[in-house]
Amino acid sequence: MSLKDVTQPKINENASEGGATAGSISDSQNSDSWSFKKENYSKQLKSWPHTGRHILAHYDESSIVVYQAYKASIAEFAVQNQRFGGPHFSFDRMSWIKTSFMWMMYRSGWAQKDHQEHVLAIQISRKGFDAILSKAYTMMKQKAARLETKDIEVRLQWDPDHDPHGEKLTRKAIQLGLKGKTLLDFATTYICAIHDITDYVHEQYQVLETRGVQDLETPSEQIYIPGDPKICELLDLDVQDNSKS
């Protein structure tokens, strides 16, 4: 399967985007100096659930990393200003964030797709992330709550996670579409740091292509569980007793 042959998400992505256990997070802005913990992918795979809805993420006590892929003009503005904005970023369109590194690799074709040539690791506060989750609705949840689409600022999609070669897995990965005030808060308030990890992405893709998945290293990810049980219920999370919050 070609990593570039990926169907678009159900809602267009913004501007052509179309913990302590997860390692320390520094204030630097690129993958060369950003100190994030990496682990062997195959080793991590053994510790992850194979089925169910789970938030796999790179996080610490106060922050969590989400991923987006953009064209150069948006990514460069974001890294330089440590927020989103500028002439090429639209606050009028829904913008999608993902916590799964491998889902981001699938979606962007390892940063090889048009307008997704730069992968950003966006460190946001856990408080802000939980605030986003508390407003997340699937289409089914929206109908059950009798809410209008215009009233939904966070669209939740549970999509199949993917392996490094782009093949679907049984486990579901979370994808969150942001708009309105929630998008503005994410883009300007919740952010702790923005890192362009494109060089790291390309490096690991070469490892995958030349040495195989057995040598692939990816950001350390563990199951993230929001502190509020009501959020877990809203998201239909499959909560495991041995997971860390």
Tab-separated table of C-alpha atoms in Angstrom:
chain	number	residue	atom	x	y	z
A	1	MET	CA	0.000	0.000	0.000
A	2	SER	CA	1.327	3.430	-0.921
A	3	LEU	CA	1.543	5.880	1.950
A	4	LYS	CA	0.403	8.602	-0.428
A	5	ASP	CA	-2.851	6.810	-1.315
A	6	VAL	CA	-4.813	7.981	1.700
A	7	THR	CA	-8.405	9.136	1.623
A	8	GLN	CA	-9.120	12.595	2.978
A	9	PRO	CA	-10.790	12.943	6.393
A	10	LYS	CA	-14.513	13.538	6.564
A	11	ILE	CA	-14.011	17.244	7.216
A	12	ASN	CA	-11.349	19.300	5.452
A	13	GLU	CA	-8.242	20.056	7.431
A	14	ASN	CA	-7.095	23.622	7.986
A	15	ALA	CA	-4.964	25.357	5.380
A	16	SER	CA	-4.332	22.267	3.265
A	17	GLU	CA	-3.016	20.147	6.111
A	18	GLY	CA	-4.577	18.975	3.594
A	19	GLY	CA	4.609	11.906	30.021
A	20	ALA	CA	7.065	12.220	32.878
A	21	THR	CA	6.806	8.633	31.634
A	22	ALA	CA	6.905	10.014	28.123
A	23	GLY	CA	10.189	11.838	28.505
A	24	SER	CA	11.305	15.388	29.195
A	25	ILE	CA	10.180	18.213	26.936
A	26	SER	CA	12.495	21.151	26.386
A	27	ASP	CA	11.830	24.715	25.200
A	28	SER	CA	13.761	24.370	21.946
A	29	GLN	CA	11.964	24.499	18.624
A	30	ASN	CA	13.396	21.790	16.410
A	31	SER	CA	13.854	18.050	16.463
A	32	ASP	CA	17.654	18.292	16.708
A	33	SER	CA	17.579	19.965	20.125
A	34	TRP	CA	14.158	18.947	21.410
A	35	SER	CA	14.779	16.319	24.051
A	36	PHE	CA	11.864	13.917	23.638
A	37	LYS	CA	12.056	10.281	24.610
A	38	LYS	CA	12.133	7.804	21.741
A	39	GLU	CA	11.701	4.048	21.939
A	40	ASN	CA	11.864	1.098	19.593
A	41	TYR	CA	8.517	0.916	17.811
A	42	SER	CA	8.256	-2.884	17.917
A	43	LYS	CA	8.928	-2.881	21.655
A	44	GLN	CA	6.272	-0.240	22.252
A	45	LEU	CA	3.793	-2.129	20.097
A	46	LYS	CA	3.883	-5.055	22.514
A	47	SER	CA	2.752	-2.832	25.393
A	48	TRP	CA	-0.095	-1.117	23.529
A	49	PRO	CA	-3.649	-2.481	23.377
A	50	HIS	CA	-4.491	-4.176	20.096
A	51	THR	CA	-8.160	-3.206	20.029
A	52	GLY	CA	-10.492	-0.543	21.382
A	53	ARG	CA	-10.579	3.248	21.538
A	54	HIS	CA	-7.467	4.646	23.212
A	55	ILE	CA	-5.571	7.928	23.323
A	56	LEU	CA	-1.942	6.966	22.702
A	57	ALA	CA	0.188	10.014	23.370
A	58	HIS	CA	3.586	11.424	24.311
A	59	TYR	CA	2.969	13.329	27.554
A	60	ASP	CA	4.277	14.334	30.968
A	61	GLU	CA	2.717	15.691	34.171
A	62	SER	CA	1.699	19.030	32.680
A	63	SER	CA	1.738	18.760	28.884
A	64	ILE	CA	0.847	16.499	25.974
A	65	VAL	CA	2.016	16.429	22.356
A	66	VAL	CA	-0.342	16.597	19.382
A	67	TYR	CA	0.690	16.492	15.740
A	68	GLN	CA	-0.208	18.438	12.617
A	69	ALA	CA	1.305	18.558	9.131
A	70	TYR	CA	1.427	21.739	7.078
A	71	LYS	CA	2.990	23.395	4.071
A	72	ALA	CA	6.167	25.373	4.724
A	73	SER	CA	4.630	28.840	5.095
A	74	ILE	CA	2.280	27.807	7.915
A	75	ALA	CA	4.859	25.638	9.687
A	76	GLU	CA	7.571	28.299	9.567
A	77	PHE	CA	5.279	30.970	11.007
A	78	ALA	CA	4.178	28.596	13.780
A	79	VAL	CA	7.714	27.671	14.820
A	80	GLN	CA	9.032	31.237	14.639
A	81	ASN	CA	6.122	32.722	16.591
A	82	GLN	CA	5.283	29.699	18.761
A	83	ARG	CA	1.627	30.040	17.860
A	84	PHE	CA	-0.525	29.632	14.770
A	85	GLY	CA	-1.532	32.510	12.543
A	86	GLY	CA	-0.123	34.489	9.661
A	87	PRO	CA	-1.479	35.032	6.156
A	88	HIS	CA	-1.808	31.337	5.241
A	89	PHE	CA	-3.519	29.960	8.365
A	90	SER	CA	-7.315	30.210	8.446
A	91	PHE	CA	-9.258	30.392	11.695
A	92	ASP	CA	-12.445	29.958	9.654
A	93	ARG	CA	-11.713	26.321	8.801
A	94	MET	CA	-11.633	23.251	10.989
A	95	SER	CA	-8.101	22.226	11.996
A	96	TRP	CA	-7.334	18.615	12.959
A	97	ILE	CA	-4.964	17.409	15.670
A	98	LYS	CA	-3.758	13.897	16.401
A	99	THR	CA	-1.931	12.361	19.371
A	100	SER	CA	-0.722	9.230	17.581
A	101	PHE	CA	2.637	9.710	15.860
A	102	MET	CA	2.013	6.762	13.559
A	103	TRP	CA	-1.409	8.066	12.540
A	104	MET	CA	0.272	11.368	11.622
A	105	MET	CA	2.827	9.475	9.554
A	106	TYR	CA	0.028	7.675	7.730
A	107	ARG	CA	-1.921	10.880	7.146
A	108	SER	CA	1.068	12.877	5.861
A	109	GLY	CA	2.835	10.028	4.069
A	110	TRP	CA	5.851	10.537	6.336
A	111	ALA	CA	5.853	14.258	5.447
A	112	GLN	CA	5.918	13.520	1.720
A	113	LYS	CA	2.407	14.615	0.692
A	114	ASP	CA	1.682	17.954	-0.898
A	115	HIS	CA	1.035	20.720	1.644
A	116	GLN	CA	2.009	18.340	4.460
A	117	GLU	CA	5.775	18.522	4.037
A	118	HIS	CA	6.367	19.795	7.582
A	119	VAL	CA	5.317	17.767	10.618
A	120	LEU	CA	4.873	19.778	13.799
A	121	ALA	CA	4.945	18.343	17.311
A	122	ILE	CA	2.810	20.757	19.297
A	123	GLN	CA	3.205	20.632	23.047
A	124	ILE	CA	0.029	21.874	24.756
A	125	SER	CA	-1.034	21.945	28.383
A	126	ARG	CA	-2.908	18.912	29.653
A	127	LYS	CA	-5.484	21.293	31.098
A	128	GLY	CA	-6.033	22.721	27.635
A	129	PHE	CA	-6.151	19.260	26.049
A	130	ASP	CA	-8.741	18.070	28.555
A	131	ALA	CA	-10.757	21.229	27.855
A	132	ILE	CA	-10.730	20.279	24.172
A	133	LEU	CA	-11.786	16.712	24.968
A	134	SER	CA	-14.662	17.941	27.135
A	135	LYS	CA	-16.216	19.555	24.039
A	136	ALA	CA	-15.628	16.657	21.637
A	137	TYR	CA	-18.599	15.067	19.918
A	138	THR	CA	-18.938	12.329	17.359
A	139	MET	CA	-21.840	12.681	14.938
A	140	MET	CA	-23.713	10.049	16.946
A	141	LYS	CA	-23.131	11.840	20.262
A	142	GLN	CA	-24.182	15.113	18.679
A	143	LYS	CA	-27.485	13.633	17.524
A	144	ALA	CA	-28.099	12.037	20.916
A	145	ALA	CA	-27.537	15.406	22.613
A	146	ARG	CA	-29.738	17.112	19.988
A	147	LEU	CA	-27.046	19.629	19.179
A	148	GLU	CA	-26.728	21.526	15.927
A	149	THR	CA	-23.514	21.248	13.923
A	150	LYS	CA	-22.943	24.978	14.354
A	151	ASP	CA	-22.831	24.428	18.125
A	152	ILE	CA	-20.032	21.838	17.930
A	153	GLU	CA	-16.513	23.291	18.259
A	154	VAL	CA	-14.705	19.947	18.533
A	155	ARG	CA	-15.444	17.089	16.148
A	156	LEU	CA	-14.294	13.671	17.383
A	157	GLN	CA	-13.384	10.872	15.003
A	158	TRP	CA	-12.179	7.432	16.028
A	159	ASP	CA	-10.221	6.157	13.043
A	160	PRO	CA	-8.174	2.981	12.639
A	161	ASP	CA	-4.603	3.490	13.771
A	162	HIS	CA	-1.958	2.396	11.289
A	163	ASP	CA	1.339	0.581	11.279
A	164	PRO	CA	4.524	2.135	9.837
A	165	HIS	CA	3.692	0.816	6.358
A	166	GLY	CA	0.248	2.419	6.375
A	167	GLU	CA	-1.767	-0.730	7.026
A	168	LYS	CA	-4.878	-0.426	9.195
A	169	LEU	CA	-4.863	-1.720	12.762
A	170	THR	CA	-7.844	-2.848	14.828
A	171	ARG	CA	-7.100	-0.276	17.535
A	172	LYS	CA	-8.749	3.120	17.067
A	173	ALA	CA	-6.827	6.410	17.196
A	174	ILE	CA	-8.321	9.751	18.169
A	175	GLN	CA	-8.568	12.662	15.759
A	176	LEU	CA	-9.975	16.013	16.883
A	177	GLY	CA	-11.246	18.728	14.567
A	178	LEU	CA	-11.199	22.200	16.137
A	179	LYS	CA	-13.054	25.345	15.148
A	180	GLY	CA	-14.349	28.586	16.643
A	181	LYS	CA	-13.121	29.703	20.045
A	182	THR	CA	-11.640	26.280	20.780
A	183	LEU	CA	-9.397	26.551	17.722
A	184	LEU	CA	-8.365	30.055	18.758
A	185	ASP	CA	-7.577	28.872	22.299
A	186	PHE	CA	-5.557	25.948	20.967
A	187	ALA	CA	-3.643	28.053	18.457
A	188	THR	CA	-2.760	30.913	20.795
A	189	THR	CA	-3.328	29.969	24.456
A	190	TYR	CA	-2.890	26.238	25.126
A	191	ILE	CA	0.454	25.936	23.334
A	192	CYS	CA	3.603	25.462	25.409
A	193	ALA	CA	5.952	24.941	22.448
A	194	ILE	CA	5.908	24.065	18.759
A	195	HIS	CA	8.656	21.903	17.242
A	196	ASP	CA	9.284	21.110	13.582
A	197	ILE	CA	10.242	17.422	13.617
A	198	THR	CA	10.373	16.947	9.851
A	199	ASP	CA	14.071	16.002	9.808
A	200	TYR	CA	13.400	13.348	12.448
A	201	VAL	CA	10.437	12.046	10.437
A	202	HIS	CA	12.559	11.753	7.280
A	203	GLU	CA	15.346	10.072	9.223
A	204	GLN	CA	13.038	7.420	10.631
A	205	TYR	CA	11.404	6.857	7.255
A	206	GLN	CA	14.842	6.059	5.842
A	207	VAL	CA	15.409	3.647	8.728
A	208	LEU	CA	12.107	1.961	7.904
A	209	GLU	CA	12.935	1.724	4.203
A	210	THR	CA	16.548	0.563	4.518
A	211	ARG	CA	16.719	-1.382	7.776
A	212	GLY	CA	13.147	-2.366	8.471
A	213	VAL	CA	10.562	-1.834	11.180
A	214	GLN	CA	12.684	-3.694	13.734
A	215	ASP	CA	15.049	-0.680	13.935
A	216	LEU	CA	12.396	2.038	13.818
A	217	GLU	CA	12.312	4.451	16.774
A	218	THR	CA	9.248	6.580	17.486
A	219	PRO	CA	8.224	8.984	20.265
A	220	SER	CA	7.445	7.162	23.480
A	221	GLU	CA	3.666	6.858	23.716
A	222	GLN	CA	1.444	5.571	26.471
A	223	ILE	CA	-2.282	5.504	27.049
A	224	TYR	CA	-3.582	8.868	28.196
A	225	ILE	CA	-6.706	8.958	30.344
A	226	PRO	CA	-8.382	12.272	31.200
A	227	GLY	CA	-8.813	12.935	34.901
A	228	ASP	CA	-12.559	13.533	34.588
A	229	PRO	CA	-14.586	10.301	34.200
A	230	LYS	CA	-17.301	12.297	32.407
A	231	ILE	CA	-14.842	13.060	29.611
A	232	CYS	CA	-13.982	9.369	29.294
A	233	GLU	CA	-17.693	8.604	28.975
A	234	LEU	CA	-18.214	11.360	26.404
A	235	LEU	CA	-15.356	9.986	24.297
A	236	ASP	CA	-16.400	6.328	24.706
A	237	LEU	CA	-12.856	5.564	25.838
A	238	ASP	CA	-11.894	1.988	26.603
A	239	VAL	CA	-10.204	2.492	29.964
A	240	GLN	CA	-7.662	-0.058	31.178
A	241	ASP	CA	-6.869	-0.423	34.870
A	242	ASN	CA	-3.140	-0.661	34.212
A	243	SER	CA	-3.026	2.542	32.143
A	244	LYS	CA	-1.422	5.697	33.467
A	245	SER	CA	-3.318	8.961	33.612
